[in-house]
């Protein structure tokens, strides 16, 4: 019997062999090659094909897999029997052949630095390589970070590492943002958890492949504690306005504190980390206030409302609703779901599964396996899915797809719906989206959605909602669907970046008037006329197909560090992009989005703003964003 409680030193051969049967070879071999400084562990004939995006083993056949795992077994036995110390912090030269193995065909020299940063084996290469004390020992530089979610904590950590004076202002009473506010049942991450974490604070022991909200919240709380960030944060304090003083180029923040006390805070730079999905969106339905029972939004879950035995109405079937509807159905006497647009469901059998014992053992005991696993997930997702979201202008196939690959995905997803709902023709009739995959956010599913819809006490309504009545929801056919409780799963005001904050820049220009509901930024981060105002998770930095927002925030924070390094090193006060650079950037973004399913489809989605423009999404690969945020080009900026 394998014993997965044993550590590597005491594990028997059977335990090692059984664990290896569950390994993903494209992560296993480079991890061991790095640990033993032995490039022969990544032979060319066992190279995965990263384009085979659906296969976690990159298309290796059973014979190749068996050979690879035998190699891995021998290597692990060497580590165990010879009592070798695994190497840490491999050099670029050591990593080059390993990257060549994982990322067959990629320009390895170009990305070896990215690999080192993402692996973060034994060193945190994204830490700022400069400090205020070194570059300008007599200067003080104060930065205010607005928000202590994933992005704000990261910015605070990095900028303090550079020796800046950092203050964080957070309207909530704790850190975590999204993972603090969304406490609805079923809330969990839908990106592989190993990849949804900071590169410098990787965890090998995530309990689930896609961990629930409480685990994510604990992770961010742990970061705040371990890095001593709480001392920088003013909790329970909302920033209501930020305004530039033209002569001094200083920013003044208006704060509204816990007791309602107003206060002004003056700083040299502002980092907005207020999130894209932080302000709940209540639908514009007449009569909302007339409902006599309890009603709440998913991000403001009212845990005092007892759902057991109640008739519950849920409005919306987006990403949050799809997570909380199954557990609510378990409790409610009757559940009526109001669906405007069906979602595409992405089959994910392990979506609710705990990490198995053998995999947990690999993550824990094989040196670097968790890091390489994370990198392998990243690499497979980098370009892989983007191709399937790409518009072929000559596409003459099904109008509900935008190109050949997109059609392949569509057919696969329709098949999945057939498998799940084929025995319920009335449900199937309302389940197949008439828009292309990738035009709205996918919803991961392990079969729970169909099981929920098929319950006798669950009713799916697709008629248009006309009004909310005191006792329920009235649809266009005149039916009042009676309910005791209404839950709004209607998403967030994703297009209303930085609202409801007032933001005033150079010459008294109001940012929201400038944007007119159509937010744009240079590199998603900076704005002409708003020197030293930096946005995290800003316009066009959301990723649809291929990644985690954490990766993006790390790139953005690095870029901000580069701007500030330049200012400090040159004695300048502030920087803003030129209008030309900003406009050229946005023209490129718009052209990129026009080539993606989400940019051309007219289906209602939070990916587009009121003008119809995609102001949320990043249209290119993850690698491109890393590249453009590597360095700051003063030639594209006005330096003050
Ligand atoms: C339910 C849900 C599930 C998600 N799942 C995923 C996922 O699986 N993978 C993924 O990559 N992304 C996911 N996201 C996106 C998620 O928002 C980001 O991954 C990430 O949490 C964003 O972090 P953030 O710090 O930028 O923003 P947030 O987490 O939204 O934090 C913003 C913070 O700013 C504070 N704040 C806002 N305005 C002010 C103000 N004026 N004054 C003071 N404080 C202010 C807020 O209180 C909050 O703490 C999900 C989002 C939601 C809502």
XYZ file of C-alpha atoms and ligand atoms in Angstrom:
693
model
C 0.000 0.000 0.000
C 1.385 3.408 -0.902
C 1.805 5.695 2.064
C 1.250 9.306 1.058
C 1.919 10.545 4.554
C 5.587 9.601 4.129
C 8.097 12.232 3.068
C 10.451 11.577 0.168
C 13.268 10.367 2.403
C 11.103 7.636 3.905
C 8.807 6.877 0.943
C 8.970 3.351 -0.431
C 9.204 2.563 -4.134
C 5.511 1.735 -4.362
C 4.509 5.144 -2.988
C 6.787 6.926 -5.442
C 5.583 4.867 -8.407
C 1.914 5.356 -7.529
C 2.363 9.105 -7.069
C 4.169 9.339 -10.398
C 1.246 7.655 -12.154
C -0.667 10.851 -11.320
C 2.069 13.231 -12.398
C 1.930 15.580 -15.369
C 5.127 14.727 -17.163
C 5.727 18.186 -18.703
C 5.999 19.509 -15.132
C 7.693 16.486 -13.594
C 10.753 16.100 -15.792
C 11.910 19.729 -15.814
C 11.345 19.941 -12.054
C 13.658 16.983 -11.528
C 16.122 18.143 -14.170
C 16.384 21.486 -12.342
C 16.607 19.870 -8.917
C 19.404 17.501 -10.008
C 21.010 19.907 -12.492
C 20.648 17.120 -15.047
C 19.353 18.187 -18.488
C 19.345 14.554 -19.655
C 16.045 14.272 -17.786
C 14.316 16.293 -20.498
C 15.103 14.309 -23.664
C 13.795 15.624 -26.945
C 11.821 12.498 -27.774
C 9.733 12.957 -24.621
C 8.884 16.561 -25.376
C 5.219 17.565 -24.940
C 3.307 19.449 -27.584
C 2.039 22.595 -25.846
C -0.428 23.137 -28.679
C -2.243 20.025 -27.508
C -4.033 22.227 -25.029
C -6.640 19.762 -23.854
C -4.143 17.091 -22.810
C -2.364 17.748 -19.494
C 0.458 15.524 -20.750
C 0.877 17.483 -23.960
C -0.072 14.643 -26.287
C 2.571 12.161 -25.085
C 1.440 8.612 -25.895
C 1.283 5.849 -23.222
C 4.691 4.441 -24.170
C 6.346 7.850 -23.893
C 4.527 8.521 -20.618
C 5.733 5.238 -19.143
C 9.316 5.990 -20.180
C 9.093 9.517 -18.785
C 7.730 8.305 -15.454
C 10.451 5.673 -15.238
C 13.007 8.465 -15.717
C 11.239 10.403 -12.987
C 11.247 7.372 -10.707
C 14.983 6.870 -11.109
C 15.625 10.550 -10.460
C 13.476 10.606 -7.327
C 15.208 7.476 -6.052
C 18.542 9.236 -6.543
C 17.319 12.152 -4.490
C 16.018 9.800 -1.819
C 18.847 7.246 -1.690
C 21.816 9.517 -2.134
C 20.346 12.091 0.219
C 21.039 14.810 -2.376
C 20.018 18.384 -1.746
C 17.762 19.665 -4.527
C 19.291 22.638 -6.332
C 17.520 25.936 -5.774
C 17.507 29.069 -7.917
C 18.602 27.627 -11.264
C 20.513 30.013 -13.516
C 19.260 31.221 -16.884
C 21.706 28.874 -18.596
C 20.437 25.910 -16.628
C 16.834 26.817 -17.351
C 17.197 27.369 -21.100
C 17.035 23.685 -22.126
C 14.226 23.068 -19.678
C 12.172 25.877 -21.124
C 12.955 24.522 -24.580
C 11.479 21.230 -23.414
C 8.222 22.656 -21.975
C 7.656 25.298 -24.607
C 8.652 23.503 -27.750
C 9.257 25.949 -30.549
C 9.053 29.156 -28.473
C 11.874 31.702 -28.660
C 13.486 30.361 -25.530
C 16.104 33.081 -25.020
C 13.346 35.619 -25.030
C 11.218 33.976 -22.364
C 13.790 32.490 -20.030
C 13.509 35.553 -17.810
C 9.741 35.173 -17.650
C 10.221 31.521 -16.716
C 12.598 32.439 -13.896
C 10.137 35.032 -12.603
C 7.165 32.698 -12.745
C 8.965 29.740 -11.189
C 10.415 31.944 -8.465
C 12.548 29.022 -7.310
C 14.492 30.184 -4.308
C 14.402 33.834 -5.348
C 11.829 36.534 -5.966
C 12.971 38.082 -9.220
C 10.014 40.434 -9.480
C 11.055 42.297 -6.355
C 12.164 45.809 -7.378
C 15.846 45.879 -8.235
C 16.094 49.493 -7.053
C 15.395 51.407 -3.929
C 14.725 54.994 -3.054
C 17.547 54.869 -0.511
C 20.051 53.967 -3.249
C 18.799 56.297 -5.967
C 17.733 59.367 -4.010
C 18.537 59.011 -0.308
C 17.377 62.536 0.512
C 14.023 62.244 -1.195
C 10.733 61.095 0.299
C 8.131 59.619 -1.985
C 4.636 58.856 -0.724
C 2.230 56.623 -2.585
C -1.415 55.970 -1.770
C -2.842 52.634 -2.857
C -6.638 52.546 -3.023
C -7.927 49.063 -2.216
C -6.463 46.083 -0.357
C -7.621 43.268 -2.620
C -5.248 41.017 -4.550
C -3.879 43.971 -6.593
C -3.606 46.510 -3.788
C -1.738 44.155 -1.451
C 0.682 43.364 -4.234
C 1.318 47.045 -5.036
C 1.809 47.886 -1.371
C 4.322 45.071 -0.950
C 6.374 45.921 -4.030
C 6.435 49.684 -3.526
C 7.436 49.290 0.079
C 10.196 46.914 -1.029
C 11.470 49.822 -3.140
C 11.587 51.922 0.002
C 8.638 54.184 -0.786
C 6.328 55.485 1.891
C 3.107 53.531 1.243
C -0.354 54.048 2.676
C -3.263 51.815 1.660
C -6.862 52.958 1.966
C -9.515 50.234 2.050
C -13.246 50.740 2.403
C -13.795 47.288 3.904
C -12.743 46.121 7.354
C -10.399 43.472 6.000
C -8.201 42.640 3.016
C -9.139 40.358 0.118
C -11.506 42.474 -2.024
C -13.400 40.034 -4.257
C -12.714 37.162 -1.856
C -13.813 39.189 1.165
C -17.045 40.487 -0.336
C -18.332 37.442 -2.214
C -19.409 35.078 0.530
C -22.233 33.431 -1.405
C -22.489 29.636 -1.210
C -20.448 27.891 -3.879
C -18.100 30.826 -4.548
C -14.724 29.579 -5.806
C -11.954 30.478 -8.208
C -12.392 29.240 -11.768
C -8.716 29.416 -12.751
C -6.443 26.554 -11.662
C -5.527 27.574 -8.153
C -1.793 27.059 -8.519
C -1.843 29.765 -11.164
C -4.233 32.007 -9.207
C -1.653 33.053 -6.634
C 1.305 35.401 -6.494
C 4.534 34.172 -8.071
C 6.409 35.127 -4.891
C 3.962 33.367 -2.570
C 3.226 30.089 -4.316
C 1.520 27.350 -2.378
C 2.110 23.693 -3.060
C -0.734 22.630 -0.786
C -3.933 24.115 -2.211
C -6.667 21.814 -0.903
C -8.719 21.929 -4.119
C -7.874 22.364 -7.780
C -10.232 25.371 -7.713
C -10.386 26.423 -4.094
C -13.436 27.953 -2.439
C -13.708 31.581 -1.415
C -12.741 30.997 2.236
C -9.436 29.425 1.207
C -8.647 32.326 -1.117
C -9.557 34.849 1.573
C -7.281 33.068 4.054
C -4.472 33.144 1.491
C -4.728 36.926 1.068
C -5.126 37.436 4.819
C -1.998 35.340 5.316
C -0.114 37.489 2.798
C -1.138 40.668 4.617
C -0.024 39.179 7.951
C 3.202 37.533 6.798
C 4.378 40.610 4.900
C 3.316 42.965 7.662
C 1.048 44.899 5.313
C -1.799 45.496 7.735
C 0.143 48.267 9.430
C 0.017 50.221 6.153
C -3.740 49.862 5.664
C -6.434 52.259 6.805
C -9.455 49.977 6.975
C -13.071 51.095 6.877
C -12.033 54.161 4.928
C -13.330 55.030 1.481
C -11.592 57.323 -0.972
C -14.300 59.591 -2.346
C -12.117 61.856 -4.498
C -8.566 62.211 -5.807
C -7.439 65.547 -7.179
C -4.195 66.829 -8.664
C -2.683 70.130 -7.606
C -1.183 71.472 -10.838
C 1.626 73.500 -9.359
C 3.021 70.927 -6.948
C 1.906 67.857 -8.948
C 0.769 66.352 -5.654
C -2.429 64.343 -5.354
C -4.946 64.974 -2.603
C -7.233 62.117 -1.599
C -10.486 62.802 0.201
C -11.098 60.063 2.738
C -14.307 59.145 4.459
C -13.392 57.254 7.639
C -15.207 54.691 9.759
C -16.999 57.305 11.839
C -17.845 59.372 8.767
C -14.951 61.722 9.499
C -13.595 63.431 6.377
C -9.856 63.779 5.964
C -7.394 64.771 3.250
C -4.270 62.792 2.397
C -1.539 64.309 0.212
C 0.753 62.007 -1.779
C 3.171 61.996 -4.720
C 1.472 59.160 -6.595
C -1.768 57.215 -6.508
C -2.304 53.564 -7.374
C -5.949 52.721 -7.894
C -6.558 49.045 -7.061
C -10.337 49.304 -6.804
C -11.053 46.272 -8.999
C -13.225 45.817 -12.078
C -15.776 43.662 -10.288
C -16.261 45.467 -7.006
C -19.438 47.501 -7.456
C -22.541 45.274 -7.648
C -24.895 45.891 -10.535
C -28.596 45.812 -9.756
C -30.709 45.406 -12.887
C -32.792 48.233 -14.230
C -36.153 46.509 -13.699
C -39.229 48.555 -12.724
C -40.562 47.907 -9.226
C -37.315 46.670 -7.661
C -38.085 48.524 -4.439
C -41.683 47.250 -4.276
C -40.758 43.672 -3.358
C -41.864 43.030 0.226
C -39.558 40.106 1.045
C -35.795 40.057 1.487
C -33.788 40.758 -1.662
C -30.022 40.982 -2.067
C -27.175 40.862 -4.585
C -24.825 37.866 -4.670
C -21.880 40.056 -3.592
C -23.884 41.293 -0.585
C -25.179 37.892 0.509
C -27.511 38.227 3.465
C -26.636 35.208 5.591
C -29.416 36.114 8.049
C -32.050 35.262 5.465
C -33.160 31.678 5.932
C -33.673 30.054 2.529
C -34.830 26.670 3.779
C -38.484 26.095 2.928
C -38.707 29.386 0.997
C -39.659 30.157 -2.590
C -36.528 31.757 -3.984
C -36.212 33.667 -7.257
C -32.750 34.098 -8.786
C -32.300 36.719 -11.463
C -29.338 36.024 -13.737
C -27.344 32.960 -14.744
C -23.824 34.402 -15.013
C -20.646 33.172 -13.342
C -21.683 33.894 -9.725
C -25.269 32.687 -10.177
C -24.081 29.423 -11.701
C -22.040 28.869 -8.546
C -24.703 29.694 -5.950
C -27.796 28.270 -7.701
C -26.958 24.588 -6.980
C -26.483 25.046 -3.206
C -29.525 27.338 -3.006
C -31.593 24.673 -4.798
C -30.565 22.249 -2.066
C -32.163 24.488 0.552
C -35.110 26.264 -1.039
C -38.615 24.802 -1.235
C -38.920 26.117 -4.796
C -36.312 27.861 -6.917
C -37.195 29.894 -9.985
C -34.254 30.897 -12.178
C -34.652 33.778 -14.610
C -32.272 33.355 -17.527
C -31.769 36.074 -20.126
C -28.946 34.463 -22.082
C -27.673 30.898 -21.682
C -23.981 30.406 -20.937
C -21.426 28.134 -22.535
C -20.408 25.513 -19.993
C -16.832 24.280 -19.933
C -16.663 20.637 -18.865
C -14.411 20.484 -15.798
C -14.840 17.142 -14.037
C -12.532 18.054 -11.110
C -14.103 21.474 -10.550
C -15.275 20.662 -7.022
C -12.656 18.036 -6.250
C -10.021 18.089 -3.575
C -6.452 17.547 -4.754
C -5.940 13.782 -4.538
C -3.450 12.259 -2.090
C -0.911 11.208 -4.744
C -0.990 14.644 -6.397
C -0.714 16.362 -3.019
C 2.316 14.140 -2.343
C 3.940 15.149 -5.645
C 3.350 18.825 -4.924
C 4.787 18.468 -1.448
C 7.678 16.073 -1.952
C 9.012 16.505 -5.484
C 11.271 19.554 -5.395
C 9.902 22.287 -7.650
C 7.025 20.167 -9.017
C 4.340 22.633 -7.875
C 6.265 25.548 -9.420
C 6.725 23.755 -12.727
C 3.140 22.557 -12.665
C 2.016 26.165 -12.312
C 4.280 27.153 -15.191
C 2.992 24.295 -17.347
C -0.623 25.416 -16.734
C 0.451 28.927 -17.650
C 2.286 27.886 -20.790
C -0.534 25.720 -22.127
C -2.924 28.607 -21.624
C -0.756 31.311 -23.103
C -1.645 31.098 -26.742
C -3.677 27.919 -26.770
C -7.168 29.180 -26.229
C -6.656 32.510 -27.923
C -6.670 30.884 -31.361
C -10.100 29.438 -30.684
C -11.417 32.923 -29.884
C -10.035 34.411 -33.091
C -12.278 35.758 -35.832
C -11.728 34.500 -39.366
C -13.051 37.317 -41.577
C -13.778 34.789 -44.334
C -15.632 32.393 -42.046
C -18.711 31.103 -43.862
C -19.672 28.389 -41.369
C -22.220 28.492 -38.575
C -23.127 32.116 -37.732
C -22.830 31.247 -34.034
C -19.090 30.814 -34.418
C -16.327 33.049 -35.760
C -13.831 30.654 -37.297
C -12.887 27.037 -37.714
C -11.310 26.507 -34.293
C -14.081 28.450 -32.623
C -16.589 26.205 -34.384
C -14.733 23.120 -33.159
C -15.067 24.386 -29.608
C -18.735 25.273 -30.192
C -19.542 21.788 -31.445
C -17.693 20.239 -28.504
C -19.657 22.394 -26.072
C -23.001 21.667 -27.751
C -22.145 17.967 -27.464
C -21.512 18.480 -23.777
C -24.915 20.147 -23.353
C -26.492 17.234 -25.259
C -24.831 14.754 -22.908
C -26.050 16.679 -19.902
C -29.524 17.759 -21.009
C -30.358 15.497 -23.950
C -32.930 13.667 -21.815
C -34.690 16.948 -20.978
C -35.717 18.414 -24.349
C -37.508 21.421 -22.841
C -34.318 22.433 -20.977
C -32.097 21.652 -23.951
C -34.218 23.991 -26.092
C -33.192 26.939 -23.903
C -29.613 25.850 -23.202
C -27.683 26.286 -26.432
C -26.236 29.780 -26.827
C -26.682 31.457 -30.192
C -23.441 33.411 -29.798
C -19.870 32.172 -30.226
C -17.849 30.589 -27.430
C -15.585 33.217 -25.765
C -18.079 36.072 -26.348
C -19.187 35.737 -22.708
C -17.398 34.223 -19.746
C -17.365 30.418 -19.756
C -18.831 28.666 -16.777
C -17.010 25.639 -15.474
C -19.218 22.662 -14.859
C -18.883 19.153 -13.511
C -22.478 18.190 -14.274
C -24.028 20.026 -11.350
C -25.812 22.582 -13.531
C -27.912 20.026 -15.420
C -28.591 18.059 -12.230
C -29.890 21.244 -10.616
C -32.084 22.269 -13.543
C -33.647 18.825 -13.667
C -34.878 18.965 -10.076
C -38.674 19.023 -9.676
C -38.441 22.022 -7.359
C -36.373 24.102 -9.810
C -37.986 26.075 -12.636
C -36.143 27.824 -15.447
C -37.882 30.884 -16.890
C -36.612 32.464 -20.081
C -39.429 34.967 -20.681
C -38.344 38.561 -20.381
C -38.808 40.066 -16.907
C -41.166 43.016 -17.037
C -41.335 44.115 -13.406
C -40.784 43.180 -9.814
C -44.075 42.985 -7.914
C -44.545 43.051 -4.117
C -44.908 39.259 -4.138
C -42.654 38.124 -6.971
C -41.375 38.612 -10.490
C -43.693 39.416 -13.425
C -42.649 38.247 -16.872
C -43.723 39.577 -20.267
C -46.489 36.954 -20.572
C -48.184 38.485 -17.507
C -47.326 35.633 -15.112
C -46.296 36.653 -11.622
C -43.780 34.095 -10.360
C -44.330 34.312 -6.642
C -41.262 34.392 -4.411
C -40.389 34.922 -0.757
C -36.791 35.941 -1.487
C -35.113 37.447 -4.559
C -31.385 37.028 -5.180
C -29.734 39.155 -7.849
C -26.955 37.352 -9.661
C -26.589 40.265 -12.011
C -22.871 40.928 -11.888
C -20.920 44.125 -11.480
C -20.582 47.587 -12.968
C -17.478 46.427 -14.766
C -17.418 49.293 -17.293
C -17.682 52.010 -14.675
C -13.981 52.001 -13.846
C -13.017 53.928 -10.699
C -16.599 54.905 -9.891
C -18.037 56.377 -7.749
C -14.720 58.126 -6.996
C -14.271 61.652 -8.341
C -10.956 61.887 -10.185
C -9.614 65.290 -11.247
C -6.354 65.661 -13.137
C -4.246 68.379 -14.713
C -6.156 71.587 -15.584
C -9.161 70.457 -13.529
C -10.147 67.758 -16.044
C -12.647 65.274 -14.617
C -11.715 61.718 -15.583
C -15.271 60.432 -15.810
C -16.281 63.358 -18.030
C -13.232 62.676 -20.194
C -14.092 59.003 -20.489
C -17.802 59.582 -21.041
C -18.478 55.985 -20.024
C -15.795 54.643 -22.376
C -12.740 54.049 -20.183
C -9.299 53.771 -21.789
C -5.754 53.896 -20.519
C -2.199 53.575 -21.819
C -0.968 49.989 -21.262
C -4.138 49.676 -19.172
C -2.319 51.615 -16.447
C -1.712 55.337 -17.091
C -3.668 58.311 -18.433
C -2.719 61.504 -20.302
C -3.422 64.489 -18.073
C -3.259 62.400 -14.884
C 0.447 62.244 -14.014
C 1.402 59.626 -11.440
C -2.062 58.110 -11.349
C -1.726 54.361 -11.977
C -4.530 51.864 -12.474
C -4.416 48.179 -11.600
C -6.936 45.840 -13.285
C -7.756 48.902 -15.378
C -9.209 49.190 -18.892
C -8.397 46.285 -21.218
C -6.506 44.218 -18.680
C -9.113 41.541 -18.084
C -8.309 38.160 -19.570
C -10.956 35.948 -21.022
C -9.467 32.839 -22.443
C -6.083 32.308 -21.081
C -5.098 33.157 -17.591
C -5.302 34.662 -14.166
C -5.698 38.289 -13.150
C -2.909 37.834 -10.607
C -0.371 37.457 -13.407
C -1.632 40.672 -14.996
C -1.466 42.612 -11.743
C 2.125 41.446 -11.259
C 3.017 42.768 -14.714
C 1.256 46.075 -14.003
C 2.947 46.553 -10.644
C 6.328 45.876 -12.227
C 5.613 48.566 -14.832
C 4.595 51.091 -12.164
C 7.848 50.317 -10.355
C 9.764 51.058 -13.551
C 8.037 54.444 -13.977
C 8.775 55.381 -10.376
C 12.355 54.181 -10.649
C 12.818 56.549 -13.606
C 11.315 59.473 -11.702
C 13.417 58.857 -8.637
C 16.608 58.295 -10.618
C 16.192 61.459 -12.693
C 14.840 63.711 -9.968
C 11.584 64.239 -11.861
C 8.259 64.538 -10.049
C 5.803 62.771 -12.273
C 5.062 61.196 -15.637
C 2.022 60.831 -17.854
C 1.703 59.236 -21.286
C 1.387 61.483 -24.308
C -2.015 61.553 -25.960
C -0.391 60.109 -29.092
C 1.013 57.110 -27.224
C -2.288 56.561 -25.425
C -4.336 56.783 -28.622
C -1.982 54.520 -30.568
C -2.147 51.951 -27.750
C -5.936 52.014 -27.731
C -6.168 51.791 -31.518
C -4.078 48.636 -31.303
C -6.251 47.260 -28.501
C -9.443 47.976 -30.425
C -8.047 46.329 -33.546
C -7.036 43.316 -31.425
C -10.445 43.018 -29.793
C -12.105 43.257 -33.207
C -10.325 40.007 -34.008
C -11.807 38.165 -31.030
C -15.212 36.589 -30.544
C -16.008 38.927 -27.641
C -15.196 41.976 -29.754
C -17.524 41.167 -32.655
C -20.436 39.428 -30.952
C -23.377 41.620 -29.976
C -24.521 39.334 -27.157
C -25.084 41.163 -23.887
C -22.010 40.754 -21.694
C -19.936 42.653 -19.167
C -17.082 42.589 -21.668
C -18.454 45.629 -23.488
C -19.487 49.064 -22.258
C -22.558 51.165 -23.112
C -20.898 52.381 -26.325
C -20.423 48.782 -27.457
C -16.649 48.952 -27.127
C -14.710 46.218 -25.343
C -13.181 48.279 -22.562
C -12.476 45.327 -20.281
C -10.578 42.697 -22.181
C -6.999 42.197 -23.200
C -7.032 40.808 -26.743
C -3.514 39.429 -27.053
C -1.394 36.789 -25.383
C -0.140 36.817 -21.815
C 3.421 36.957 -23.094
C 2.750 40.200 -24.916
C 1.544 41.889 -21.779
C 4.649 40.774 -19.914
C 6.773 42.211 -22.721
C 5.078 45.611 -22.849
C 5.250 46.012 -19.097
C 8.950 45.109 -18.853
C 10.162 48.650 -19.176
C 9.065 52.235 -19.219
C 9.778 54.371 -22.285
C 10.150 58.051 -21.330
C 9.915 59.027 -25.001
C 6.189 58.230 -24.899
C 5.654 60.401 -21.853
C 5.506 63.948 -20.580
C 7.868 64.177 -17.658
C 7.200 66.895 -15.110
C -17.079 36.048 -7.758
C -15.810 36.338 -8.504
C -15.005 35.295 -8.908
C -13.815 35.572 -9.599
N -13.039 34.526 -10.014
C -11.866 34.790 -10.652
C -11.022 33.734 -11.076
O -11.330 32.577 -10.921
N -9.846 34.044 -11.698
C -9.484 35.332 -11.919
O -8.414 35.548 -12.477
N -10.268 36.350 -11.518
C -11.452 36.107 -10.903
N -12.251 37.157 -10.532
C -11.817 38.529 -10.772
C -11.244 39.118 -9.471
O -11.901 40.293 -9.229
C -9.735 39.294 -9.598
O -9.131 38.035 -9.771
C -9.080 39.932 -8.379
O -9.638 39.507 -7.186
C -9.082 41.415 -8.498
O -8.372 41.937 -7.425
P -8.307 43.495 -7.234
O -7.533 43.743 -6.016
O -7.843 44.130 -8.496
O -9.832 43.934 -7.082
P -10.860 43.556 -5.927
O -10.633 42.201 -5.421
O -12.198 43.883 -6.475
O -10.497 44.558 -4.743
C -10.745 45.937 -4.826
C -10.622 46.506 -3.426
O -10.703 47.924 -3.492
C -11.553 48.394 -2.464
N -12.125 49.671 -2.902
C -12.866 49.896 -4.011
N -13.157 51.203 -4.109
C -12.592 51.810 -3.048
C -12.550 53.166 -2.606
N -13.106 54.162 -3.302
N -11.912 53.456 -1.447
C -11.299 52.461 -0.732
N -11.311 51.157 -1.116
C -11.942 50.845 -2.270
C -12.579 47.305 -2.317
O -13.239 47.348 -1.078
C -11.750 46.055 -2.508
O -11.215 45.589 -1.301
C -13.452 36.911 -9.868
C -14.299 37.940 -9.482
C -15.470 37.666 -8.803
C -16.348 38.821 -8.392
